[in-house]
Short mmCIF file of C-alpha atoms in Angstrom, two decimals:
data_model
loop_
_atom_site.label_atom_id
_atom_site.label_comp_id
_atom_site.label_asym_id
_atom_site.label_seq_id
_atom_site.Cartn_x
_atom_site.Cartn_y
_atom_site.Cartn_z
CA MET P 1 143.97 64.27 127.05
CA ALA P 2 140.35 64.91 126.21
CA LEU P 3 139.11 66.31 122.94
CA TYR P 4 136.53 68.51 124.71
CA SER P 5 136.10 70.24 128.07
CA GLU P 6 134.03 68.56 130.79
CA LYS P 7 131.32 71.15 130.19
CA VAL P 8 131.10 70.33 126.46
CA MET P 9 130.91 66.62 127.25
CA ASP P 10 128.22 67.24 129.89
CA HIS P 11 126.06 69.20 127.44
CA PHE P 12 126.74 66.63 124.72
CA ARG P 13 125.87 63.66 126.91
CA ASN P 14 122.91 65.34 128.63
CA PRO P 15 121.68 67.95 126.20
CA ARG P 16 119.22 70.47 127.72
CA ASN P 17 116.01 71.47 125.97
CA VAL P 18 116.05 68.79 123.31
CA GLY P 19 112.94 68.44 121.22
CA VAL P 20 110.27 70.30 119.31
CA ILE P 21 107.69 72.99 120.15
CA GLU P 22 104.71 72.28 117.94
CA ASP P 23 103.13 75.73 118.27
CA ALA P 24 106.40 77.67 118.32
CA ASP P 25 106.32 81.44 117.88
CA GLY P 26 109.65 81.38 116.07
CA VAL P 27 111.56 78.63 114.28
CA GLY P 28 115.06 78.89 112.82
CA GLU P 29 117.14 76.35 110.94
CA VAL P 30 120.76 76.89 109.87
CA GLY P 31 123.60 74.84 108.42
CA ASN P 32 123.37 72.09 105.81
CA ALA P 33 123.83 68.37 105.62
CA LYS P 34 126.68 68.73 103.13
CA CYS P 35 128.87 70.34 105.79
CA GLY P 36 127.67 67.95 108.45
CA ASP P 37 125.87 70.36 110.79
CA ILE P 38 122.21 71.41 110.98
CA MET P 39 120.63 73.18 113.94
CA LYS P 40 116.95 73.88 114.38
CA MET P 41 115.64 76.11 117.18
CA TYR P 42 112.04 76.45 118.36
CA LEU P 43 111.02 79.42 120.53
CA LYS P 44 107.92 80.06 122.64
CA ILE P 45 107.66 83.77 123.34
CA ASP P 46 105.29 85.58 125.70
CA ASP P 47 105.36 89.37 126.04
CA ASP P 48 108.71 89.48 124.26
CA VAL P 49 110.18 87.06 126.78
CA ILE P 50 111.44 83.62 125.76
CA THR P 51 109.40 81.30 127.93
CA ASP P 52 110.47 78.04 126.29
CA VAL P 53 113.08 76.88 123.81
CA LYS P 54 113.83 73.53 122.22
CA PHE P 55 116.38 72.37 119.70
CA GLU P 56 117.15 69.58 117.24
CA THR P 57 120.69 69.13 115.94
CA PHE P 58 122.39 66.93 113.38
CA GLY P 59 126.09 67.30 114.00
CA CYS P 60 129.19 66.53 115.99
CA GLY P 61 129.65 66.60 119.77
CA SER P 62 130.41 70.30 119.91
CA ALA P 63 127.45 71.15 117.66
CA ILE P 64 125.09 69.35 120.03
CA ALA P 65 126.75 70.90 123.09
CA SER P 66 126.67 74.40 121.55
CA SER P 67 122.95 74.09 120.76
CA SER P 68 122.24 72.91 124.27
CA MET P 69 124.25 75.72 125.88
CA ALA P 70 122.70 78.37 123.61
CA THR P 71 119.20 77.33 124.65
CA GLU P 72 120.21 77.59 128.32
CA LEU P 73 121.63 81.06 127.77
CA ILE P 74 118.44 82.51 126.27
CA LYS P 75 115.73 80.71 128.21
CA GLY P 76 113.70 83.17 130.27
CA LYS P 77 115.47 86.13 128.65
CA PRO P 78 113.80 89.05 126.84
CA VAL P 79 114.00 88.86 123.06
CA SER P 80 116.20 91.96 122.94
CA GLU P 81 118.76 90.28 125.19
CA ALA P 82 118.67 87.01 123.25
CA MET P 83 119.38 88.96 120.06
CA GLU P 84 122.70 89.97 121.62
CA LEU P 85 123.85 86.37 122.14
CA THR P 86 127.27 85.85 120.55
CA ASN P 87 129.08 82.69 119.55
CA LYS P 88 131.86 83.75 121.90
CA ALA P 89 129.47 83.72 124.84
CA VAL P 90 128.35 80.20 123.90
CA ALA P 91 131.93 78.94 123.56
CA GLU P 92 133.00 80.61 126.82
CA ALA P 93 130.06 79.11 128.70
CA LEU P 94 131.27 75.72 127.48
CA ASP P 95 134.77 76.42 128.87
CA GLY P 96 136.05 76.78 125.32
CA LEU P 97 135.96 74.82 122.08
CA PRO P 98 138.85 73.59 119.93
CA ASP P 99 139.71 76.19 117.24
CA TYR P 100 138.39 74.09 114.37
CA LYS P 101 135.09 73.64 116.24
CA MET P 102 134.37 77.33 116.82
CA HIS P 103 132.03 77.28 113.82
CA CYS P 104 129.66 75.15 115.92
CA SER P 105 129.17 78.06 118.32
CA VAL P 106 128.68 80.38 115.32
CA LEU P 107 125.97 78.06 114.08
CA ALA P 108 124.26 78.15 117.48
CA GLU P 109 124.27 81.96 117.47
CA GLU P 110 122.87 81.98 113.92
CA ALA P 111 120.17 79.44 114.75
CA ILE P 112 118.92 81.53 117.68
CA ARG P 113 118.98 84.71 115.58
CA SER P 114 117.16 83.00 112.75
CA ALA P 115 114.40 81.82 115.11
CA LEU P 116 114.10 85.32 116.61
CA GLU P 117 113.87 86.86 113.14
CA ASP P 118 111.15 84.37 112.28
CA TYR P 119 109.28 85.52 115.42
CA GLU P 120 109.67 89.20 114.46
CA MET P 121 108.42 88.44 110.94
CA LYS P 122 105.36 86.58 112.22
CA LYS P 123 104.57 89.44 114.63
CA LYS P 124 104.28 91.94 111.77
CA MET I 1 133.43 46.71 128.81
CA ALA I 2 136.31 47.91 126.63
CA ILE I 3 136.39 46.92 122.98
CA TYR I 4 139.12 48.29 120.76
CA ALA I 5 137.74 48.23 117.22
CA ASP I 6 140.15 50.55 115.46
CA ASN I 7 142.90 48.16 114.40
CA ALA I 8 143.13 49.82 110.99
CA ALA I 9 144.36 52.94 112.80
CA THR I 10 146.89 51.04 114.85
CA THR I 11 147.24 47.75 116.68
CA LYS I 12 148.50 46.97 120.15
CA ILE I 13 152.05 45.61 120.07
CA SER I 14 152.18 41.86 120.69
CA ASP I 15 153.91 40.55 123.81
CA ALA I 16 156.46 38.68 121.72
CA ALA I 17 157.26 41.75 119.58
CA LEU I 18 157.64 43.88 122.69
CA GLU I 19 159.97 41.30 124.21
CA THR I 20 162.09 41.21 121.05
CA MET I 21 162.25 44.98 121.11
CA THR I 22 163.37 45.37 124.73
CA LYS I 23 165.80 42.46 124.41
CA CYS I 24 167.33 44.05 121.33
CA MET I 25 167.61 47.42 123.06
CA LYS I 26 169.46 45.81 125.94
CA GLU I 27 171.64 43.39 124.04
CA ASN I 28 172.00 44.74 120.51
CA TRP I 29 172.16 48.46 121.08
CA GLY I 30 175.20 48.98 118.90
CA ASN I 31 175.30 50.97 115.68
CA PRO I 32 175.22 48.54 112.75
CA SER I 33 177.68 50.76 110.89
CA SER I 34 180.36 50.29 113.57
CA LEU I 35 183.09 47.78 112.85
CA TYR I 36 183.57 46.50 116.42
CA THR I 37 181.65 43.65 117.99
CA VAL I 38 178.59 45.42 119.46
CA GLY I 39 178.05 47.17 116.15
CA GLN I 40 178.47 44.00 114.13
CA ASP I 41 176.10 42.16 116.47
CA ALA I 42 173.44 44.76 115.72
CA LYS I 43 174.29 44.50 112.02
CA GLU I 44 173.67 40.79 112.22
CA VAL I 45 170.21 41.34 113.77
CA LEU I 46 169.48 43.82 111.01
CA GLU I 47 170.49 41.50 108.18
CA ILE I 48 168.73 38.47 109.64
CA SER I 49 165.64 40.65 109.94
CA ARG I 50 165.95 41.61 106.29
CA GLU I 51 166.17 37.93 105.27
CA GLU I 52 163.13 37.06 107.36
CA ILE I 53 160.98 39.89 106.02
CA ALA I 54 162.01 38.95 102.48
CA SER I 55 161.11 35.30 102.95
CA LEU I 56 157.68 36.21 104.38
CA ILE I 57 156.70 38.00 101.15
CA ASN I 58 158.73 35.82 98.76
CA ALA I 59 161.32 38.47 97.97
CA ASP I 60 165.12 38.65 98.01
CA PRO I 61 166.72 40.29 101.09
CA ARG I 62 168.41 42.85 98.85
CA GLU I 63 164.96 43.98 97.76
CA ILE I 64 163.97 45.13 101.28
CA THR I 65 164.62 48.69 102.47
CA PHE I 66 163.67 49.51 106.05
CA THR I 67 161.80 52.78 106.52
CA SER I 68 160.07 54.73 109.27
CA GLY I 69 156.73 53.30 108.18
CA GLY I 70 154.16 53.18 105.42
CA SER I 71 154.08 56.87 104.53
CA GLU I 72 157.82 57.05 103.97
CA ALA I 73 157.76 53.85 101.92
CA ASP I 74 154.92 55.23 99.77
CA ASN I 75 156.74 58.52 99.26
CA GLN I 76 160.00 56.81 98.30
CA ALA I 77 158.39 54.28 95.98
CA ILE I 78 156.43 56.89 94.05
CA ARG I 79 159.29 59.39 93.93
CA SER I 80 161.64 56.68 92.68
CA ALA I 81 159.32 55.50 89.90
CA ALA I 82 158.66 59.13 88.93
CA ALA I 83 162.38 59.85 88.71
CA ILE I 84 162.89 56.81 86.46
CA GLY I 85 159.96 57.92 84.30
CA LYS I 86 161.18 61.47 84.04
CA ARG I 87 164.59 60.33 82.77
CA LYS I 88 162.77 58.49 79.95
CA GLY I 89 160.34 61.32 79.27
CA LYS I 90 157.47 59.30 80.75
CA MET I 91 155.50 61.54 83.05
CA HIS I 92 152.12 59.87 83.42
CA ILE I 93 151.06 58.08 86.60
CA ILE I 94 147.95 55.98 87.23
CA SER I 95 146.41 55.58 90.66
CA THR I 96 142.98 55.50 92.28
CA ALA I 97 140.76 58.12 93.86
CA PHE I 98 140.70 56.38 97.24
CA GLU I 99 144.40 55.88 97.99
CA HIS I 100 145.86 56.83 101.35
CA HIS I 101 146.95 60.47 101.56
CA ALA I 102 150.58 59.35 101.69
CA VAL I 103 150.06 58.38 98.05
CA LEU I 104 147.59 61.08 96.97
CA HIS I 105 149.56 63.99 98.41
CA THR I 106 152.80 62.70 96.87
CA LEU I 107 150.98 62.54 93.54
CA ASP I 108 149.73 66.12 94.08
CA ALA I 109 153.32 67.23 94.56
CA LEU I 110 154.38 65.42 91.36
CA LYS I 111 151.51 67.01 89.48
CA ALA I 112 152.87 70.41 90.48
CA GLU I 113 156.22 69.26 89.05
CA GLY I 114 154.66 68.52 85.67
CA PHE I 115 153.45 64.92 85.96
CA GLU I 116 150.03 63.98 84.67
CA ILE I 117 147.96 61.89 87.07
CA THR I 118 145.03 59.63 86.16
CA LEU I 119 142.90 58.55 89.13
CA LEU I 120 140.87 55.44 88.34
CA ASP I 121 137.28 55.01 89.41
CA VAL I 122 136.83 52.57 92.28
CA HIS I 123 133.12 52.10 91.60
CA GLU I 124 130.32 51.65 94.11
CA ASN I 125 131.81 48.47 95.54
CA GLY I 126 135.24 50.03 96.10
CA LEU I 127 137.06 47.84 93.59
CA VAL I 128 139.34 48.71 90.69
CA ILE I 129 138.58 46.94 87.40
CA PRO I 130 141.82 45.54 85.90
CA GLY I 131 140.61 46.24 82.37
CA GLU I 132 140.33 49.90 83.27
CA VAL I 133 143.94 49.90 84.43
CA GLU I 134 145.00 48.43 81.09
CA ALA I 135 142.93 50.98 79.17
CA ALA I 136 144.45 53.85 81.15
CA ILE I 137 148.08 52.84 80.47
CA ARG I 138 149.73 55.04 77.83
CA GLU I 139 153.08 55.12 76.10
CA ASP I 140 154.28 57.65 78.66
CA THR I 141 152.96 55.88 81.79
CA CYS I 142 155.80 55.34 84.27
CA LEU I 143 153.89 54.04 87.29
CA VAL I 144 150.68 52.37 88.39
CA THR I 145 150.10 52.63 92.14
CA VAL I 146 147.03 50.88 93.58
CA MET I 147 146.57 50.03 97.24
CA TYR I 148 146.34 46.35 98.18
CA ALA I 149 143.42 46.84 100.58
CA ASN I 150 141.66 50.08 101.41
CA ASN I 151 142.21 51.44 104.91
CA GLU I 152 138.66 52.71 105.40
CA ILE I 153 136.36 50.27 103.64
CA GLY I 154 138.70 47.27 103.55
CA THR I 155 138.14 46.32 99.91
CA ILE I 156 140.85 44.05 98.50
CA GLN I 157 141.98 45.00 95.01
CA PRO I 158 142.69 42.54 92.17
CA ILE I 159 146.42 43.03 92.70
CA ARG I 160 147.64 39.98 90.80
CA GLU I 161 145.67 40.92 87.68
CA ILE I 162 146.81 44.54 87.83
CA GLY I 163 150.37 43.32 88.33
CA GLN I 164 150.12 41.08 85.27
CA ILE I 165 148.92 43.97 83.13
CA CYS I 166 151.70 46.26 84.33
CA ARG I 167 154.35 43.58 83.76
CA LYS I 168 153.03 43.00 80.24
CA LYS I 169 153.04 46.72 79.50
CA ASP I 170 156.44 47.21 81.18
CA VAL I 171 155.14 49.77 83.69
CA ILE I 172 156.30 49.84 87.32
CA PHE I 173 153.59 48.61 89.69
CA HIS I 174 153.60 49.83 93.30
CA THR I 175 151.09 48.82 95.94
CA ASP I 176 150.49 50.44 99.31
CA ALA I 177 149.98 47.20 101.25
CA VAL I 178 149.91 48.79 104.71
CA GLN I 179 146.49 47.28 105.52
CA ALA I 180 147.24 43.95 103.88
CA VAL I 181 150.64 42.82 105.14
CA GLY I 182 150.16 40.51 108.11
CA HIS I 183 146.48 40.08 107.30
CA LEU I 184 146.50 38.60 103.79
CA PRO I 185 149.02 36.23 102.20
CA ILE I 186 151.48 38.32 100.19
CA ASP I 187 153.67 36.92 97.43
CA VAL I 188 155.36 39.71 95.49
CA ALA I 189 156.57 37.31 92.80
CA ALA I 190 153.22 35.64 92.13
CA ASP I 191 151.42 38.98 92.38
CA ASN I 192 153.78 40.69 89.90
CA ILE I 193 154.47 43.49 92.35
CA ASP I 194 157.45 45.77 91.67
CA MET I 195 157.22 47.87 94.82
CA LEU I 196 155.30 47.35 98.05
CA SER I 197 154.93 49.47 101.20
CA ALA I 198 154.28 48.06 104.67
CA SER I 199 154.01 49.36 108.22
CA ALA I 200 154.73 47.35 111.40
CA HIS I 201 152.15 48.92 113.71
CA LYS I 202 149.29 47.63 111.56
CA PHE I 203 150.19 44.03 112.42
CA HIS I 204 150.98 44.26 116.15
CA GLY I 205 154.50 45.56 115.64
CA PRO I 206 155.86 48.87 116.95
CA LYS I 207 155.17 52.32 115.51
CA GLY I 208 157.78 54.18 113.49
CA VAL I 209 159.00 51.25 111.43
CA GLY I 210 158.08 49.70 108.12
CA PHE I 211 159.63 48.57 104.89
CA LEU I 212 159.65 49.06 101.17
CA TYR I 213 160.07 46.11 98.85
CA THR I 214 161.64 47.11 95.53
CA ARG I 215 162.17 44.55 92.78
CA LYS I 216 165.77 44.06 91.68
CA GLY I 217 166.80 46.47 88.95
CA ILE I 218 164.57 49.37 90.02
CA PRO I 219 166.81 52.13 91.36
CA LEU I 220 165.56 54.01 94.42
CA THR I 221 165.67 57.77 94.87
CA ASN I 222 166.58 58.97 98.34
CA ILE I 223 163.98 60.75 100.43
CA ILE I 224 166.36 61.02 103.38
CA ASN I 225 169.96 61.93 102.52
CA GLY I 226 172.96 61.32 104.71
CA GLY I 227 174.88 58.20 105.62
CA ALA I 228 175.27 55.05 103.56
CA GLN I 229 172.71 52.93 105.44
CA GLU I 230 170.33 50.71 103.45
CA ARG I 231 172.76 50.50 100.51
CA GLY I 232 172.87 54.29 100.46
CA LYS I 233 169.17 54.58 99.73
CA ARG I 234 167.84 55.52 103.15
CA ALA I 235 170.11 57.45 105.47
CA GLY I 236 169.90 57.38 109.26
CA THR I 237 171.03 54.90 111.88
CA GLU I 238 168.78 51.90 111.55
CA ASN I 239 165.94 51.36 114.04
CA VAL I 240 167.26 47.89 114.86
CA PRO I 241 164.96 47.14 117.85
CA GLY I 242 161.93 48.29 115.88
CA ILE I 243 162.95 46.27 112.84
CA ALA I 244 163.58 43.14 114.91
CA ALA I 245 160.22 43.56 116.64
CA MET I 246 158.51 44.05 113.27
CA VAL I 247 159.92 40.69 112.17
CA THR I 248 158.60 38.96 115.30
CA ALA I 249 155.17 40.52 114.77
CA LEU I 250 155.01 39.62 111.09
CA LYS I 251 156.13 36.05 111.73
CA GLU I 252 153.38 35.69 114.32
CA ALA I 253 150.80 37.30 112.04
CA CYS I 254 151.70 35.04 109.14
CA ALA I 255 151.73 31.89 111.28
CA GLY I 256 148.22 32.57 112.57
CA MET I 257 146.90 34.19 109.42
CA GLU I 258 144.57 31.51 108.13
CA ALA I 259 142.96 30.78 111.49
CA ASN I 260 142.66 34.47 112.36
CA ALA I 261 141.15 35.34 109.01
CA ALA I 262 138.54 32.60 109.32
CA SER I 263 137.51 33.63 112.82
CA LEU I 264 137.59 37.36 112.06
CA SER I 265 135.58 37.02 108.85
CA ALA I 266 132.84 35.18 110.72
CA LYS I 267 132.63 37.99 113.28
CA ARG I 268 132.85 40.62 110.57
CA ASP I 269 129.93 39.03 108.75
CA ALA I 270 127.90 38.85 111.98
CA LEU I 271 128.53 42.58 112.48
CA ILE I 272 127.57 43.34 108.88
CA LYS I 273 124.36 41.37 109.30
CA GLY I 274 123.51 42.95 112.65
CA LEU I 275 124.29 46.53 111.69
CA GLY I 276 122.61 46.06 108.32
CA ALA I 277 119.36 45.49 110.21
CA ILE I 278 119.42 49.10 111.45
CA PRO I 279 116.93 50.95 109.21
CA HIS I 280 118.40 53.22 106.54
CA SER I 281 121.95 51.98 106.90
CA ALA I 282 124.30 50.69 104.22
CA LEU I 283 127.54 48.76 104.13
CA ASN I 284 130.38 50.62 102.43
CA GLY I 285 132.49 48.55 100.05
CA ASP I 286 132.14 45.06 98.64
CA ALA I 287 130.73 42.56 101.16
CA VAL I 288 132.97 39.68 100.08
CA ARG I 289 136.24 41.11 98.75
CA ARG I 290 137.14 42.86 101.99
CA LEU I 291 139.65 42.55 104.83
CA PRO I 292 138.64 39.97 107.46
CA GLY I 293 138.40 42.59 110.19
CA ASN I 294 136.81 45.53 108.36
CA VAL I 295 133.22 46.73 108.77
CA ASN I 296 132.18 50.15 107.46
CA PHE I 297 128.64 51.52 107.50
CA CYS I 298 126.75 54.71 106.78
CA PHE I 299 123.73 55.57 108.90
CA GLU I 300 121.42 58.16 107.45
CA GLY I 301 120.37 61.16 109.54
CA ILE I 302 123.24 61.18 112.02
CA GLU I 303 126.79 62.50 112.21
CA GLY I 304 129.79 60.27 112.83
CA GLU I 305 131.65 62.15 115.53
CA SER I 306 128.74 62.14 117.97
CA LEU I 307 128.29 58.45 117.21
CA LEU I 308 131.95 57.79 118.09
CA LEU I 309 131.83 59.81 121.31
CA LEU I 310 128.74 57.98 122.57
CA LEU I 311 130.19 54.60 121.57
CA ASP I 312 133.36 55.55 123.47
CA ASP I 313 131.15 56.16 126.54
CA LYS I 314 129.95 52.58 126.09
CA GLY I 315 133.54 51.33 125.87
CA ILE I 316 133.64 50.85 122.09
CA GLN I 317 136.50 52.55 120.28
CA ALA I 318 136.04 53.00 116.56
CA SER I 319 136.44 55.63 113.86
CA SER I 320 134.44 57.56 111.30
CA GLY I 321 134.88 59.27 107.98
CA SER I 322 132.85 62.31 109.02
CA ALA I 323 134.29 65.76 108.41
CA CYS I 324 134.29 66.54 112.10
CA THR I 325 136.68 63.72 112.87
CA SER I 326 139.17 64.94 110.28
CA GLY I 327 139.02 68.64 111.08
CA SER I 328 137.97 69.55 107.54
CA LEU I 329 134.61 70.35 106.00
CA ASP I 330 134.60 67.37 103.68
CA PRO I 331 133.91 63.83 104.76
CA SER I 332 136.22 60.95 103.85
CA HIS I 333 137.55 61.01 100.26
CA VAL I 334 137.17 57.23 100.24
CA LEU I 335 133.42 57.37 100.86
CA LEU I 336 133.02 60.12 98.28
CA ALA I 337 135.03 58.01 95.81
CA ILE I 338 132.56 55.13 96.09
CA GLY I 339 129.72 57.54 95.40
CA ARG I 340 128.38 58.27 98.87
CA VAL I 341 126.99 61.81 98.95
CA HIS I 342 128.13 64.21 101.69
CA ASP I 343 124.87 63.90 103.64
CA VAL I 344 125.34 60.20 104.36
CA ALA I 345 129.15 60.10 104.28
CA HIS I 346 129.13 62.25 107.45
CA GLY I 347 127.29 59.44 109.23
CA SER I 348 129.86 56.70 108.76
CA LEU I 349 131.33 54.22 111.20
CA ARG I 350 134.41 52.06 110.70
CA LEU I 351 134.96 49.08 112.96
CA SER I 352 138.27 47.31 112.40
CA ILE I 353 138.20 44.37 114.75
CA GLY I 354 141.15 42.42 116.09
CA GLU I 355 141.82 38.82 117.04
CA ASP I 356 140.79 39.44 120.67
CA ILE I 357 137.15 40.16 119.86
CA THR I 358 134.52 37.73 121.21
CA ASP I 359 131.03 36.79 120.05
CA ARG I 360 129.69 38.64 123.08
CA ASP I 361 131.56 41.76 121.99
CA VAL I 362 129.99 41.46 118.55
CA GLU I 363 126.50 41.30 120.07
CA TYR I 364 127.30 44.20 122.37
CA ILE I 365 128.57 46.33 119.47
CA ILE I 366 125.47 45.65 117.37
CA ARG I 367 123.17 46.51 120.27
CA SER I 368 125.13 49.63 121.25
CA VAL I 369 125.39 51.04 117.73
CA GLY I 370 121.67 50.47 117.27
CA GLU I 371 120.88 52.33 120.50
CA VAL I 372 123.17 55.27 119.77
CA VAL I 373 121.97 55.66 116.18
CA GLU I 374 118.35 55.62 117.35
CA TYR I 375 119.09 58.15 120.08
CA LEU I 376 120.92 60.57 117.76
CA ARG I 377 118.15 60.28 115.19
CA SER I 378 115.57 61.14 117.88
CA PHE I 379 116.67 64.79 117.80
CA SER I 380 118.14 65.06 114.32
CA PRO I 381 116.33 67.62 112.14
CA ILE I 382 117.40 65.64 109.06
CA TRP I 383 115.83 62.49 110.41
CA ARG I 384 112.62 64.43 111.13
CA ASP I 385 112.56 65.67 107.50
CA LEU I 386 113.22 62.16 106.21
CA THR I 387 110.59 60.46 108.31
CA SER I 388 107.99 63.16 107.68
CA GLY I 389 108.49 62.79 103.95
CA LYS I 390 109.89 66.30 103.53
CA LYS I 391 113.12 64.77 102.25
CA GLN I 392 113.77 61.55 100.35
CA PHE I 393 115.78 58.78 101.99
CA ILE I 394 119.07 58.09 100.24
CA LEU I 395 119.83 54.80 102.00
#
């Protein structure tokens, strides 16, 4: 019996979009070291479309997999659509997460939203 | 490559113990409470086992009660001492902050029943100071319970000294020796131990069996009520094959103890040296007063579960005190008890090596842990903050 789905393990072992965007248009960081999870998202946005996204995560296997999946789900999408991303969508795309790991998908949703809010703020 | 380095969680049953077990199931399957031959044959296996266990820890056979394992033994020992205390109006118990949950949760339950619990500091090195035990003992103290060796960081407590103090002060002394029995020489008489818990699967015996040593004159309180097995103190048809196999395993462990400890300590120290060379890492627990097979480190900037999963991919099976491996938000209470802050306690790794480990395995573990830690740090936002000077290193 495996702890995680194949999809979670794939995104954990081969995380997509890992890294930093130096001249990001929006940056969001959520979580804290005390709880053992921190996610940081970097967005490059052109004409309100997310052209590039990178992440850095300190956390467990599902936190890394959730970050990776979330970046895949919003890459190339308009900002308005990315704002609608839910933790449920992240978890479903990973073929599910154990109940006590659902907060990892929540963190991914919050990290994306935080980066988008940062972008909106900078735009003003 | 497959290296099992989680022997503190459980050990693989030894061939000899397994053989004893299957032989007993085939030949001595009777109920020891039955008066006919097959029953009495099983009874004989049971009583010989009791004598052998007793002699291996320098106790009397009547002082051994077989249980389902360490947790049950801990529960029964503490409940029994509490019941004796309560009858005398003594409702204060002393323990430590880094006991196994079988002890801590039993103490929580007693607290709810009106007992007062003092948890001693285990200091940065994970060791209890005997003088602090003495200072904590009061007129109404009915029990001191301190583990022999810690299950996470492997530190070995000054049991003999604590035992002496308790004997002098006439307080019952219990020790959860689940990690020690079969790995360290145990002498309940010399160590002044009144009660001791042990579990077979920690020394290459089967799961679901253990024992409680209780010094003559200390009455036990039942946890399991029913038949008159174990002098009426632990009901339920005895797990004769498991008990017989536990004896085989403990005899083997004791016979090879000195040689195993010497060889394991050398490998443990090589691991400590190798892993200690990883930047911003720290050994948890005293470097010298620790179990021969225990290595426990914190690595700053990473989280333990991802470390374990990637090590598993490399064939190394170990454990961690991170919150994510326990299903709670808090990391290991043991690491917090020795003063590790949450941030670094999440990045812990416990390797509990067994007799089968080779020098090549040791090198492979050091190399693999180094690679995985470096990889995880490469995309850790905490590590970025630490290396850019935005945050101060703790380790």
